[in-house]
PDB file of C-alpha atoms in Angstrom:
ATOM      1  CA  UNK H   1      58.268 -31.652-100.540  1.00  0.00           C
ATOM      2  CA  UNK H   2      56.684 -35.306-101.569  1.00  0.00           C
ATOM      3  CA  UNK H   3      58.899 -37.989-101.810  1.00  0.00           C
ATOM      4  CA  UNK H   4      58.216 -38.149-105.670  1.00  0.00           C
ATOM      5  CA  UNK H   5      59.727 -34.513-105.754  1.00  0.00           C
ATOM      6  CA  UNK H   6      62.661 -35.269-103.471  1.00  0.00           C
ATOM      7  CA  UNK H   7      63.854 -38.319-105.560  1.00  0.00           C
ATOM      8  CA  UNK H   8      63.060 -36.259-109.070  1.00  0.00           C
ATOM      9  CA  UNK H   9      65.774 -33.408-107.352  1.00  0.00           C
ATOM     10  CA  UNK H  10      68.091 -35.843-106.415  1.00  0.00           C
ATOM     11  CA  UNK H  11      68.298 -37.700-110.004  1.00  0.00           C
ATOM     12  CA  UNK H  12      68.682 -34.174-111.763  1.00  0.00           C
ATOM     13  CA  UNK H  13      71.805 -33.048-109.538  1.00  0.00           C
ATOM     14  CA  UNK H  14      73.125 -36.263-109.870  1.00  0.00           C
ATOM     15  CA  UNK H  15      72.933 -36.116-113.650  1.00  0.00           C
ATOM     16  CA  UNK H  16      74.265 -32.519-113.563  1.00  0.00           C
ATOM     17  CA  UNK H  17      77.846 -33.770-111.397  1.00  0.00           C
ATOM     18  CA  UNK H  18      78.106 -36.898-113.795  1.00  0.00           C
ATOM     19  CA  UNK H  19      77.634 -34.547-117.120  1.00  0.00           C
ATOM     20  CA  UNK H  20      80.233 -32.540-115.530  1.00  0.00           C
ATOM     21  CA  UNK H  21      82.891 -35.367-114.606  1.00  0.00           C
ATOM     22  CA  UNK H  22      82.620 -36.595-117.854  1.00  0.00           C
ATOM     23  CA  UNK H  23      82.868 -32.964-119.657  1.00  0.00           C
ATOM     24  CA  UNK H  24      86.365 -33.023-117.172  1.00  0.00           C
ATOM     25  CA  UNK H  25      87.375 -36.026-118.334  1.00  0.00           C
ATOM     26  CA  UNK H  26      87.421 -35.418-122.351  1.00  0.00           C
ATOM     27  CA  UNK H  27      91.235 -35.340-123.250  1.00  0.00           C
ATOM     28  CA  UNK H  28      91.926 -32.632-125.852  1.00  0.00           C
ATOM     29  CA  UNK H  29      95.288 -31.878-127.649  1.00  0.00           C
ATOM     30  CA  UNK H  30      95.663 -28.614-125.808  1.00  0.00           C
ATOM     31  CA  UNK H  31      94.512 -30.803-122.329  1.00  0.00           C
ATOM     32  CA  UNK H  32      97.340 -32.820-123.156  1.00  0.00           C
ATOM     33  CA  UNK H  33      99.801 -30.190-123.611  1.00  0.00           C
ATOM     34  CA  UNK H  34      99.306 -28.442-120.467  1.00  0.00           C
ATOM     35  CA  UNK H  35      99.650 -31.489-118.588  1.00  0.00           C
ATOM     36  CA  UNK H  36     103.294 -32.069-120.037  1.00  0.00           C
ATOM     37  CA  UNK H  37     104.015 -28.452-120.341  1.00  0.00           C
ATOM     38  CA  UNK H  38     104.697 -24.608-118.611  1.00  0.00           C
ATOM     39  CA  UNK H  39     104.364 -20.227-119.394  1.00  0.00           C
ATOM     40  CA  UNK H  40     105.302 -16.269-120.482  1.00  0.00           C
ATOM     41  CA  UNK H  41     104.516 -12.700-121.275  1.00  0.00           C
ATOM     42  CA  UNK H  42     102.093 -10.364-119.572  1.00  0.00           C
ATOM     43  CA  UNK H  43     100.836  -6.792-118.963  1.00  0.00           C
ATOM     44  CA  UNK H  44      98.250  -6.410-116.197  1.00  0.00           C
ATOM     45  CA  UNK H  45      96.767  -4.627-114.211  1.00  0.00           C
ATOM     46  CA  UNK H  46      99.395  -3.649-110.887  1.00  0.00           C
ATOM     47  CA  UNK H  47      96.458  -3.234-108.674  1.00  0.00           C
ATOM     48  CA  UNK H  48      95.152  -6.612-109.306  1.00  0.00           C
ATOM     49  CA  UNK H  49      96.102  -9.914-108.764  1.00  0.00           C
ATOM     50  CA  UNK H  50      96.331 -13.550-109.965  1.00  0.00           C
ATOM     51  CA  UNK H  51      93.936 -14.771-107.500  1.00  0.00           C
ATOM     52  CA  UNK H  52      91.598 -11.893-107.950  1.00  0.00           C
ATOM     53  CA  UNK H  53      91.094 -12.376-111.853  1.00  0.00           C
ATOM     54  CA  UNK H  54      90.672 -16.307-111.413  1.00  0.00           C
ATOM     55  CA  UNK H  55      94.161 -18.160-112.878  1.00  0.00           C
ATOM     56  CA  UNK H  56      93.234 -20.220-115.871  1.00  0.00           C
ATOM     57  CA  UNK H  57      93.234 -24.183-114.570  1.00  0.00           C
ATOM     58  CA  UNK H  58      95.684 -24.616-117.609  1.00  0.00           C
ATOM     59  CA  UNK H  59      97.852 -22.013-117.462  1.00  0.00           C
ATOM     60  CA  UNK H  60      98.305 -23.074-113.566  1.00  0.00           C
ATOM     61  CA  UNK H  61      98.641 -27.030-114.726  1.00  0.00           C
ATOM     62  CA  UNK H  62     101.288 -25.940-117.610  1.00  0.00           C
ATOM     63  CA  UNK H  63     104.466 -26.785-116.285  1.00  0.00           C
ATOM     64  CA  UNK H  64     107.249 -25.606-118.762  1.00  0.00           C
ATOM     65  CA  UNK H  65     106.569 -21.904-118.039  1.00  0.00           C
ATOM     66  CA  UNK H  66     108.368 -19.412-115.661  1.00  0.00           C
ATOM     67  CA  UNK H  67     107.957 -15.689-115.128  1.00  0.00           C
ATOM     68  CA  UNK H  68     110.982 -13.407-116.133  1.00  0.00           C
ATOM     69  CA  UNK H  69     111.219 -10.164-113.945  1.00  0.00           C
ATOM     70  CA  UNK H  70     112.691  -7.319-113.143  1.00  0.00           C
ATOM     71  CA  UNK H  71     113.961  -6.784-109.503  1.00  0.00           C
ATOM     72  CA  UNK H  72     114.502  -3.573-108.175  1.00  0.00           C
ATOM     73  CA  UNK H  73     114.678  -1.438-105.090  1.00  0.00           C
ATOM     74  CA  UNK H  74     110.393  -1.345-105.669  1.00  0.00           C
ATOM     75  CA  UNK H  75     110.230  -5.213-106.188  1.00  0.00           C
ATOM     76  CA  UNK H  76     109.447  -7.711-108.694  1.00  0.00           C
ATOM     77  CA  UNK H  77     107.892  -6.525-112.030  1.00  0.00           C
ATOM     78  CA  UNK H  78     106.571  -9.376-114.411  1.00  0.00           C
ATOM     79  CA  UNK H  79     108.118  -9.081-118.180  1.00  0.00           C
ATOM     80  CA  UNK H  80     107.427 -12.137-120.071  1.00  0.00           C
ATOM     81  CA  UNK H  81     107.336 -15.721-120.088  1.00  0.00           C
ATOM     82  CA  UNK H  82     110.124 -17.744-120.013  1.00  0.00           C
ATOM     83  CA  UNK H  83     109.868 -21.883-121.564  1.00  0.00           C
ATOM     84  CA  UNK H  84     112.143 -23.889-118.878  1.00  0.00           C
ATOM     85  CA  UNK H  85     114.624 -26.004-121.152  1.00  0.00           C
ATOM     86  CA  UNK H  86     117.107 -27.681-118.182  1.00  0.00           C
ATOM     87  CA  UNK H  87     117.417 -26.796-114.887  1.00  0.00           C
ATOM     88  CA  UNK H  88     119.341 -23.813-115.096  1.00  0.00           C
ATOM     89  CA  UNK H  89     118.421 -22.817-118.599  1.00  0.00           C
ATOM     90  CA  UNK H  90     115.371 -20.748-120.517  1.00  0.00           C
ATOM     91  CA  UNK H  91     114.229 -19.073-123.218  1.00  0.00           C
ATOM     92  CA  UNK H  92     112.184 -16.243-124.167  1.00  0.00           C
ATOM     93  CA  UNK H  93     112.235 -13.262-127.110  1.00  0.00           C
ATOM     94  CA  UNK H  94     115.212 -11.147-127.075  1.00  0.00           C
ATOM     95  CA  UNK H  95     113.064  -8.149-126.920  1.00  0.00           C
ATOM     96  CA  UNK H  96     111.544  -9.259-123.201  1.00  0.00           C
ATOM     97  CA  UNK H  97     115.167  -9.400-121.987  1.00  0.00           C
ATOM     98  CA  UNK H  98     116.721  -6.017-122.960  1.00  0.00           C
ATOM     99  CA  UNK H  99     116.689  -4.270-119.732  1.00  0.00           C
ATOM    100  CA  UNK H 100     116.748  -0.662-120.754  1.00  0.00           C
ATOM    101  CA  UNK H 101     113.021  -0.405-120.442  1.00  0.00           C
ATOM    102  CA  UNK H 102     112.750  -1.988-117.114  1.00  0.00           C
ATOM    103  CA  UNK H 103     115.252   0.079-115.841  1.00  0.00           C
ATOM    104  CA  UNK H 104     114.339   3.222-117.105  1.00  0.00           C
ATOM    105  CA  UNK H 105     110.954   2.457-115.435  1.00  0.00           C
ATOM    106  CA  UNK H 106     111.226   0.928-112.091  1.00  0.00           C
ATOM    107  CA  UNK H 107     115.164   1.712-111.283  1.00  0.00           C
ATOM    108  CA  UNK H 108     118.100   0.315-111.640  1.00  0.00           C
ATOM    109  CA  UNK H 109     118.248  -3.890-110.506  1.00  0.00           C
ATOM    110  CA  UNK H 110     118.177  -7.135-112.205  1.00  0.00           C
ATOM    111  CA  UNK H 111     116.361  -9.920-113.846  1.00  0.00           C
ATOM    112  CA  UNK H 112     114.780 -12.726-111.870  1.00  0.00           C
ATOM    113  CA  UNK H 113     113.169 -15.994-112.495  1.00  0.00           C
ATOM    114  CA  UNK H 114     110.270 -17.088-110.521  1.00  0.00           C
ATOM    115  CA  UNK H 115     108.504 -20.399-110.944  1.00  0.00           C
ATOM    116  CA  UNK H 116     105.272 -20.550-108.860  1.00  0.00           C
ATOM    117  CA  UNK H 117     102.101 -22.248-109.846  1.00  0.00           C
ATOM    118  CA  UNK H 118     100.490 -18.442-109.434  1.00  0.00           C
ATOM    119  CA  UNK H 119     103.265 -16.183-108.913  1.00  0.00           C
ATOM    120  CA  UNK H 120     105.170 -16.260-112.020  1.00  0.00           C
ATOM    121  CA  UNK H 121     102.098 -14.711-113.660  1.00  0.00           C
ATOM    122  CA  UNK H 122     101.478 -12.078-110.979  1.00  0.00           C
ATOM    123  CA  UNK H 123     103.059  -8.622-112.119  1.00  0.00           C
ATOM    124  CA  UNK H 124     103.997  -7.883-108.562  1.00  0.00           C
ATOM    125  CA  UNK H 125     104.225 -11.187-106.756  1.00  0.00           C
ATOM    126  CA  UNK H 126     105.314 -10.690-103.280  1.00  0.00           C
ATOM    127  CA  UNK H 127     108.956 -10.089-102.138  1.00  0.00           C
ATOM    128  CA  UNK H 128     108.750 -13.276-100.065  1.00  0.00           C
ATOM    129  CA  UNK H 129     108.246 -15.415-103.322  1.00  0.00           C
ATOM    130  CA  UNK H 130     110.936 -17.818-104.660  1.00  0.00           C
ATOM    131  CA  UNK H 131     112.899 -16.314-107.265  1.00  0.00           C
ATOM    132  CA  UNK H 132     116.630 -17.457-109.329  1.00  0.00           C
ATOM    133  CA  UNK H 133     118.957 -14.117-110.107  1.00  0.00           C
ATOM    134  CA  UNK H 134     120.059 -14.803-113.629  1.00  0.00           C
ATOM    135  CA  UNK H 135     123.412 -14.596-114.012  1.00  0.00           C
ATOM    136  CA  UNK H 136     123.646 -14.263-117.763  1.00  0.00           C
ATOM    137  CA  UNK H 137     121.408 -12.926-120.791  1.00  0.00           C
ATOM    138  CA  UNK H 138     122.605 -14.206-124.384  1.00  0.00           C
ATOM    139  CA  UNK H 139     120.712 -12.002-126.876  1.00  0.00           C
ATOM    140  CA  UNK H 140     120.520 -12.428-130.496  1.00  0.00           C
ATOM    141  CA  UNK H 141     118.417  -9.665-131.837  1.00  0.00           C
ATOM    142  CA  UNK H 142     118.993 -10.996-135.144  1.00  0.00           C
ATOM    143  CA  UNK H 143     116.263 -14.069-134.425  1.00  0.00           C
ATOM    144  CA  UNK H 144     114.314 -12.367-131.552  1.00  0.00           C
ATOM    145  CA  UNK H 145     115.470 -14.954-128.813  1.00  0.00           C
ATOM    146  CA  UNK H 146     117.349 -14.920-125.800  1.00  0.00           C
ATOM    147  CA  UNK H 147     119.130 -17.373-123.878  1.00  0.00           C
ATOM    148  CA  UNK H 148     119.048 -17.084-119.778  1.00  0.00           C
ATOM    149  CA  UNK H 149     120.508 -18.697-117.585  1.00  0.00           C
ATOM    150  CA  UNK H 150     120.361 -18.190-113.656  1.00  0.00           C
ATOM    151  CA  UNK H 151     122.222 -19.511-110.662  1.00  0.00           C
ATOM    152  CA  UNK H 152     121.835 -22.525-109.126  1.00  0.00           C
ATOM    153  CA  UNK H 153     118.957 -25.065-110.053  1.00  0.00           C
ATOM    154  CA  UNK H 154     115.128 -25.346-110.518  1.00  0.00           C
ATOM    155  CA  UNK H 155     113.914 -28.644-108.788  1.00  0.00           C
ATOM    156  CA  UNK H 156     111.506 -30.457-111.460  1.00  0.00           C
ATOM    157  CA  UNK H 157     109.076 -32.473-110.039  1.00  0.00           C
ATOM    158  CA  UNK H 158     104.886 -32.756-110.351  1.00  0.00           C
ATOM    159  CA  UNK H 159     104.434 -28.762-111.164  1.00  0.00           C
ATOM    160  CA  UNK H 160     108.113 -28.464-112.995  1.00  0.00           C
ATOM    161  CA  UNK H 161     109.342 -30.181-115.892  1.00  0.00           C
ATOM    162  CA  UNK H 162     111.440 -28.736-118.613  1.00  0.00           C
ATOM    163  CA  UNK H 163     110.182 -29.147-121.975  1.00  0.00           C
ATOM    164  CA  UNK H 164     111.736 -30.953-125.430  1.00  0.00           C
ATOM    165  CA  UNK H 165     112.435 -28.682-128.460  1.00  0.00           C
ATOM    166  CA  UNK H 166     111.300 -29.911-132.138  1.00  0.00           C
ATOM    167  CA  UNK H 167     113.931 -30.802-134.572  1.00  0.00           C
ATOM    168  CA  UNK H 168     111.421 -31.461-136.933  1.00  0.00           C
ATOM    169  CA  UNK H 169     110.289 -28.013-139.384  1.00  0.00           C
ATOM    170  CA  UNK H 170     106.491 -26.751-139.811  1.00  0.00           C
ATOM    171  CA  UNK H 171     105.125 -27.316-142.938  1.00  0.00           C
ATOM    172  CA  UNK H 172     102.814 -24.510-144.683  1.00  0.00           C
ATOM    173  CA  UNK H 173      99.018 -24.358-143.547  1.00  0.00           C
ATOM    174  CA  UNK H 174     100.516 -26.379-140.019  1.00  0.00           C
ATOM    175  CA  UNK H 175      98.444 -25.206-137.023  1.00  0.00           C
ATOM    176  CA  UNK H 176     100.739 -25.083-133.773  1.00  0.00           C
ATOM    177  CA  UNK H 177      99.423 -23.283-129.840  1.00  0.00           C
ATOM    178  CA  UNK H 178     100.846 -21.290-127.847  1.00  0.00           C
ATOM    179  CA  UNK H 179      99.993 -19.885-124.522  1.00  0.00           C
ATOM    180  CA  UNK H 180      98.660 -16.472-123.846  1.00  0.00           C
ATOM    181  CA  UNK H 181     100.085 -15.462-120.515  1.00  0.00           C
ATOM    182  CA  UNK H 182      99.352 -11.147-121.177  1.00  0.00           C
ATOM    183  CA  UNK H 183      95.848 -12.312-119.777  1.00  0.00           C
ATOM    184  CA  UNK H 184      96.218 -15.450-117.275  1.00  0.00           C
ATOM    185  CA  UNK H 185      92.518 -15.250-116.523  1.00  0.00           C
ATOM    186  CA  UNK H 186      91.044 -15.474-120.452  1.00  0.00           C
ATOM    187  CA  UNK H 187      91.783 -17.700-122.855  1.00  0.00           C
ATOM    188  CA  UNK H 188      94.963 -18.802-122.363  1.00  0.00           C
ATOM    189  CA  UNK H 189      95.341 -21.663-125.283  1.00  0.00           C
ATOM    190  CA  UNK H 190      95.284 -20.166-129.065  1.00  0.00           C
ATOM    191  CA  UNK H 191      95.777 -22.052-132.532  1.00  0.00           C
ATOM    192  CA  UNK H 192      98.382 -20.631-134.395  1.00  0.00           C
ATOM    193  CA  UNK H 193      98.872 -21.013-138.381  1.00  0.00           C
ATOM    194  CA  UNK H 194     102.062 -21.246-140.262  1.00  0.00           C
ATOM    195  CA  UNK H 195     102.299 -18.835-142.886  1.00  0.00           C
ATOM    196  CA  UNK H 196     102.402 -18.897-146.352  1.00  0.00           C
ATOM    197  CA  UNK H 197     106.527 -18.077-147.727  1.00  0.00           C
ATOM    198  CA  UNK H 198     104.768 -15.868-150.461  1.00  0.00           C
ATOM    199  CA  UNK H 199     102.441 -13.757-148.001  1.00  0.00           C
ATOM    200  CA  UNK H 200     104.897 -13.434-145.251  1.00  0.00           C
ATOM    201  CA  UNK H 201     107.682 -12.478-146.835  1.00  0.00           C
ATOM    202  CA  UNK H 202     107.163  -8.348-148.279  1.00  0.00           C
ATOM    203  CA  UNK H 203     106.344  -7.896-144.162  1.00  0.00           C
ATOM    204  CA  UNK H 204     109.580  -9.244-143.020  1.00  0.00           C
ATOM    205  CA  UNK H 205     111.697  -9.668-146.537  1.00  0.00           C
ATOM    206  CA  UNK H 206     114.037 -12.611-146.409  1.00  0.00           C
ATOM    207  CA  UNK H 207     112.603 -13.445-142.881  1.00  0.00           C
ATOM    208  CA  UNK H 208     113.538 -17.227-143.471  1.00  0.00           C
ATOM    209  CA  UNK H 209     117.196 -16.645-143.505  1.00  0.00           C
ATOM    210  CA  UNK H 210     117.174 -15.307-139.865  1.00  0.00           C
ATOM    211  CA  UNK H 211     115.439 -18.028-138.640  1.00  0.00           C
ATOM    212  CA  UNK H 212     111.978 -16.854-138.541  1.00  0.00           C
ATOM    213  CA  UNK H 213     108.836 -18.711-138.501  1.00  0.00           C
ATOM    214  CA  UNK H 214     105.739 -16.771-139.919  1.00  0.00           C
ATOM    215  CA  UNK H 215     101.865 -17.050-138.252  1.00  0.00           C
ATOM    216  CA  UNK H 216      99.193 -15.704-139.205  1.00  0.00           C
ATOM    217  CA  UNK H 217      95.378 -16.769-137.874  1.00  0.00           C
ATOM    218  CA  UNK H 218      93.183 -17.865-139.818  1.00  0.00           C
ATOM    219  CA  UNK H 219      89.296 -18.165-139.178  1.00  0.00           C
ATOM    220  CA  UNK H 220      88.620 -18.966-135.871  1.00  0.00           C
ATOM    221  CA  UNK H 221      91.828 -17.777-134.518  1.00  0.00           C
ATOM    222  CA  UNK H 222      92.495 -14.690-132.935  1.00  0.00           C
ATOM    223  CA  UNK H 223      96.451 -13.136-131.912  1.00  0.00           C
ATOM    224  CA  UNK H 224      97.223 -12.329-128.690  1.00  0.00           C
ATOM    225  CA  UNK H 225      97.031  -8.666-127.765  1.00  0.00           C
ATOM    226  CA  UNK H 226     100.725  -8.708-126.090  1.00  0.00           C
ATOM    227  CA  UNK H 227     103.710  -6.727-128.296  1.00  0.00           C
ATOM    228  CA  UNK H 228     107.001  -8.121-126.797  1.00  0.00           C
ATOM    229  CA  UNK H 229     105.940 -11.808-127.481  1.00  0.00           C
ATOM    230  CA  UNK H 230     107.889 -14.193-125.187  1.00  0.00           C
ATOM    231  CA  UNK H 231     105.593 -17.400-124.645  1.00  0.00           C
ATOM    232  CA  UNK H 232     105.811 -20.901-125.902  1.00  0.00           C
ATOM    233  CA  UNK H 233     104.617 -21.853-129.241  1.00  0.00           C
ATOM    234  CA  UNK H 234     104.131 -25.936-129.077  1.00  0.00           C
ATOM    235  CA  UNK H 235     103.392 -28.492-131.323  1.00  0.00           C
ATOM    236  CA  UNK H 236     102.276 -32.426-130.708  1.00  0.00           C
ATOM    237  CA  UNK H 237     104.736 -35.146-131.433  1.00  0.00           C
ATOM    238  CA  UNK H 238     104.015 -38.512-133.067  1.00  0.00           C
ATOM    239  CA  UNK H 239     106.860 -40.027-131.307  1.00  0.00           C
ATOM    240  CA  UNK H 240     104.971 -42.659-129.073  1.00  0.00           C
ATOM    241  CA  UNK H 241     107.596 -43.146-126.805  1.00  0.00           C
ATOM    242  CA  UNK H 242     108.218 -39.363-126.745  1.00  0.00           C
ATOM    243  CA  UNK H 243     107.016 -36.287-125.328  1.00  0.00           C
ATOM    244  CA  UNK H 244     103.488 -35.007-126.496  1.00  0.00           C
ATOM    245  CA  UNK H 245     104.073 -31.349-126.360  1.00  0.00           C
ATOM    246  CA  UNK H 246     107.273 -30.047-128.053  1.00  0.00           C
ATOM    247  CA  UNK H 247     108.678 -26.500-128.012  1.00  0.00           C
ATOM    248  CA  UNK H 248     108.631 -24.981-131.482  1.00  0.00           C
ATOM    249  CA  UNK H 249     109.512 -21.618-131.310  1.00  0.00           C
ATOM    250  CA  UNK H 250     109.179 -18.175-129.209  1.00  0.00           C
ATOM    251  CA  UNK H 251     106.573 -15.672-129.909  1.00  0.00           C
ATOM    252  CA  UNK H 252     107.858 -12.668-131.840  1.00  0.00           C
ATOM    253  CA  UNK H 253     106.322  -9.056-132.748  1.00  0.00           C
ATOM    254  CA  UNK H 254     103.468  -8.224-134.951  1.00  0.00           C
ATOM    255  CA  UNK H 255     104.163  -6.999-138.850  1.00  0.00           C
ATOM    256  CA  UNK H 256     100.350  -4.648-139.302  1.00  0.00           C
ATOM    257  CA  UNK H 257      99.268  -2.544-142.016  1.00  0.00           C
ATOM    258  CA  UNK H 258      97.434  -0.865-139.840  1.00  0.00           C
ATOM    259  CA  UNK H 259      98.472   2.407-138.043  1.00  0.00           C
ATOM    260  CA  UNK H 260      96.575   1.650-134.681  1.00  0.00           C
ATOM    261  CA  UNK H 261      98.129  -1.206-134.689  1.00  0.00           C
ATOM    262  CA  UNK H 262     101.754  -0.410-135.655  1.00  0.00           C
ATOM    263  CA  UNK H 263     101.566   2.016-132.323  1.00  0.00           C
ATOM    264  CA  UNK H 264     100.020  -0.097-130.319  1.00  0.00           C
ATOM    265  CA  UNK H 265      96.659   1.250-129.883  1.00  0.00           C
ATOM    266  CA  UNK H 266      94.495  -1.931-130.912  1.00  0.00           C
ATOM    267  CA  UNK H 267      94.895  -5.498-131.945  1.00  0.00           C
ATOM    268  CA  UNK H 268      95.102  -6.592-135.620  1.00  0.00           C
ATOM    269  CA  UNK H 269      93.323  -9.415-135.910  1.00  0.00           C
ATOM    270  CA  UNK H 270      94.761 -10.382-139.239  1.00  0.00           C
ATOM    271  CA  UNK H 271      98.620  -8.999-138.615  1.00  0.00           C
ATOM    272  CA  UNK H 272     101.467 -11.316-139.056  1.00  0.00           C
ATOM    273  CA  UNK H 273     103.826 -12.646-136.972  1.00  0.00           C
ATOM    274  CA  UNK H 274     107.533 -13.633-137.025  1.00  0.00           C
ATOM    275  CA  UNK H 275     108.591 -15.889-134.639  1.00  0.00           C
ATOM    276  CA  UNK H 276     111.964 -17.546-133.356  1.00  0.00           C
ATOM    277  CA  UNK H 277     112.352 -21.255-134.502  1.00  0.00           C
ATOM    278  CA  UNK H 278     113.778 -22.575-131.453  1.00  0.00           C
ATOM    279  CA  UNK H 279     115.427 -25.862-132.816  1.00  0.00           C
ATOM    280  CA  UNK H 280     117.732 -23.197-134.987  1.00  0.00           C
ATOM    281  CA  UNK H 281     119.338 -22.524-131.705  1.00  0.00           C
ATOM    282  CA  UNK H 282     119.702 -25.819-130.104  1.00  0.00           C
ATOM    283  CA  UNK H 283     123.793 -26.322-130.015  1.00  0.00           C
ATOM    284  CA  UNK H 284     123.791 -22.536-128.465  1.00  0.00           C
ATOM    285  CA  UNK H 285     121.795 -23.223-125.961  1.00  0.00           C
ATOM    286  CA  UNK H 286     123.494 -26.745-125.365  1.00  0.00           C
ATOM    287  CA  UNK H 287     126.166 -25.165-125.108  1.00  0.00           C
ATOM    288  CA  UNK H 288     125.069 -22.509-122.314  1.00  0.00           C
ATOM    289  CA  UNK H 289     123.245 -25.051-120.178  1.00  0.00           C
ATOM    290  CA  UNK H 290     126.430 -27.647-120.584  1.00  0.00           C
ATOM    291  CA  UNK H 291     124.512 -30.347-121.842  1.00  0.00           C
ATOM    292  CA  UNK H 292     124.741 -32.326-125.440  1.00  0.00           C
ATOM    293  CA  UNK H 293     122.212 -31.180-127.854  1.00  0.00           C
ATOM    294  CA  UNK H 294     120.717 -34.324-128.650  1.00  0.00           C
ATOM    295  CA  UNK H 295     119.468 -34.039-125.102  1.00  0.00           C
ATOM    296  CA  UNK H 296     117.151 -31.505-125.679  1.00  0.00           C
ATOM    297  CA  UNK H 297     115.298 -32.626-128.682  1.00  0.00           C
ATOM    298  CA  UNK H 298     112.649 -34.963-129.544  1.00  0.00           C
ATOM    299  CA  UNK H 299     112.994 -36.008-133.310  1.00  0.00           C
ATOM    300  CA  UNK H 300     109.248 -36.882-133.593  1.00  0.00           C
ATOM    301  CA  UNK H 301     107.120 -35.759-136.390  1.00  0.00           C
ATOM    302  CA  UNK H 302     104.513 -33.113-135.746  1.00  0.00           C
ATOM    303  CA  UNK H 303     101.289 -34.442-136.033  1.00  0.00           C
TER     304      UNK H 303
END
C-alpha cells in the first residue's frame, strides 16, 4: 500500500471516530432524562437474557427504575417496573402488584425489589443478585397505582437516584415519555400524547374523577406492546434550579375497539390509555415513606 493510500485510510477512519463522538455528544431531551432518571414492566423471553438481547445504553443509564418480582421456591420472576421515589419507597400500577397471578403461576412467595444496572430487567436474574423483600403493598385499584415499600434502604449514588414527582397538570395535545422496559433491547424511549377530555372519555367515562390521565399516540408514536403497564411516564421541568426529568404518572391498561386487541392477541396502535397521575397521590405516599410531601415534588412547569 503507497503512502498516498495509507494516509487517505487513515484520514477516513479518523473522520468516521470524530462523526461518531460528536453524534455521542448531541444532548437530546430523552438523553437528558435518562441521565437524571430509572425503569419497569416486562415480559420476555425466560430462556434469554439481558446480556444476550443487548441492554439499551439508556435504559441501563436510567437511574429511577427498579425491577418488582416475585420470589418463590423457583426464584425471581420479573413483573414490572417500579419508579424509586425515597429510599425505601416506589411506585408502580396496582395491577403489577396483585399477587394472585404470580402465585398461581410460580408458587406461593413474595415480592422483591431488585435494583441492578442489568438485573432488574432480567426475568430470571440470578438468586445471588441483590434484592429488598417488601414489606408492604398499598393498592388503590380505583387509580391503578400502588404504593411499595420494602425493608431497609436503597443506597443512591452514580447509578441510583430517586426521582421528583410533578405538581404541575398536563395540558391537552402535551407530549410526555415514558420508558418501555417489556423490551429492554428495542426502543426503550416513546413520546406519549395527552388526550383529548372529549375523545377519552366514552372509553373510560368520568375517567378524570379517579385520577386518570388519558394518552393516546399520535403520528409518529407507537404504544408499547406490554398490558399491565407499570413504567415511568416523565416530563421536563422548566425549573432551572430543579430537576430535568419529573415523574408524571404510571402507565395504565389499554381501552381498544378492537377484539385482538381487547384479548391480547396484537397491539393497537391507535388504543387509548389511562394512566395514574402520580402527583394525585403525593401526601399518601409521604405519608408511607415518612417524609413531608413538599419533599417529593418539583413545582416547575412542564416545558
Amino acid at each position: 500500500m503507497t503512502h498516498t493510500r495509507k494516509l487517505l485510510l487513515f484520514i477516513a477512519l479518523l473522520l468516521a471516530v470524530l462523526s461518531s463522538v460528536v453524534a455521542q455528544d448531541v444532548t437530546t431531551p430523552e438523553a437528558e432524562a435518562s441521565e437524571t432518571a430509572e425503569p419497569a414492566d416486562a415480559t420476555l423471553d425466560n430462556s434469554t437474557t439481558t446480556s444476550e438481547k443487548a441492554l439499551s445504553p439508556r435504559l441501563k443509564s436510567v437511574r429511577f427504575i427498579a425491577g418488582l418480582f416475585w420470589a418463590s421456591p423457583s426464584g425471581l420472576q420479573r413483573r414490572c417496573a417500579a419508579t424509586i421515589i425515597t429510599s425505601n419507597t416506589l411506585v408502580t400500577s396496582a395491577v403489577c402488584a396483585k399477587s394472585n397471578y404470580p402465585a398461581s403461576k410460580y408458587g406461593q412467595g413474595g415480592w422483591r425489589i431488585v435494583t441492578g444496572a442489568e438485573e432488574r430487567y432480567m426475568q430470571t436474574p440470578p438468586n445471588s443478585v441483590q434484592a429488598y423483600v417488601v414489606k408492604n403493598v398499598d393498592i388503590d385499584e380505583c387509580s391503578n397505582i400502588a404504593i411499595i415499600q420494602i425493608e431497609g434502604n436503597i443506597s443512591f449514588g452514580g447509578s441510583l437516584m430517586p426521582v421528583f414527582i410533578s405538581s404541575h397538570p398536563v395540558s391537552q395535545a402535551s407530549t410526555m415519555y415514558t420508558f418501555k422496559t417489556s423490551d429492554p433491547s428495542g426502543n426503550s424511549f416513546l413520546g406519549v400524547t395527552q388526550g383529548v377530555t372529549a375523545a377519552c372519555d366514552p372509553y373510560l367515562p368520568g375517567y378524570t374523577d379517579s385520577n386518570f390521565m388519558c394518552t393516546q399516540p399520535i403520528l409518529g408514536q407507537t404504544v408499547t406492546d406490554d398490558y399491565l403497564g407499570g413504567d415511568p411516564i416523565i416530563g421536563f421541568s422548566t425549573q432551572p434550579d430543579g430537576p430535568l426529568a419529573v415523574l408524571v404518572g404510571i402507565t395504565g391498561l389499554y381501552y381498544s375497539t378492537l377484539e385482538d386487541a381487547q384479548h391480547a392477541i396484537s397491539n393497537d396502535a391507535t388504543a387509548y390509555r389511562f394512566n395514574a397521575i402520580v402527583a394525585a397521590h403525593v401526601t399518601h405516599i409521604a405519608t408511607i415513606a415518612g417524609v413531608s410531601a413538599e419533599s417529593l415534588v418539583s413545582t416547575g412547569d412542564l416545558g
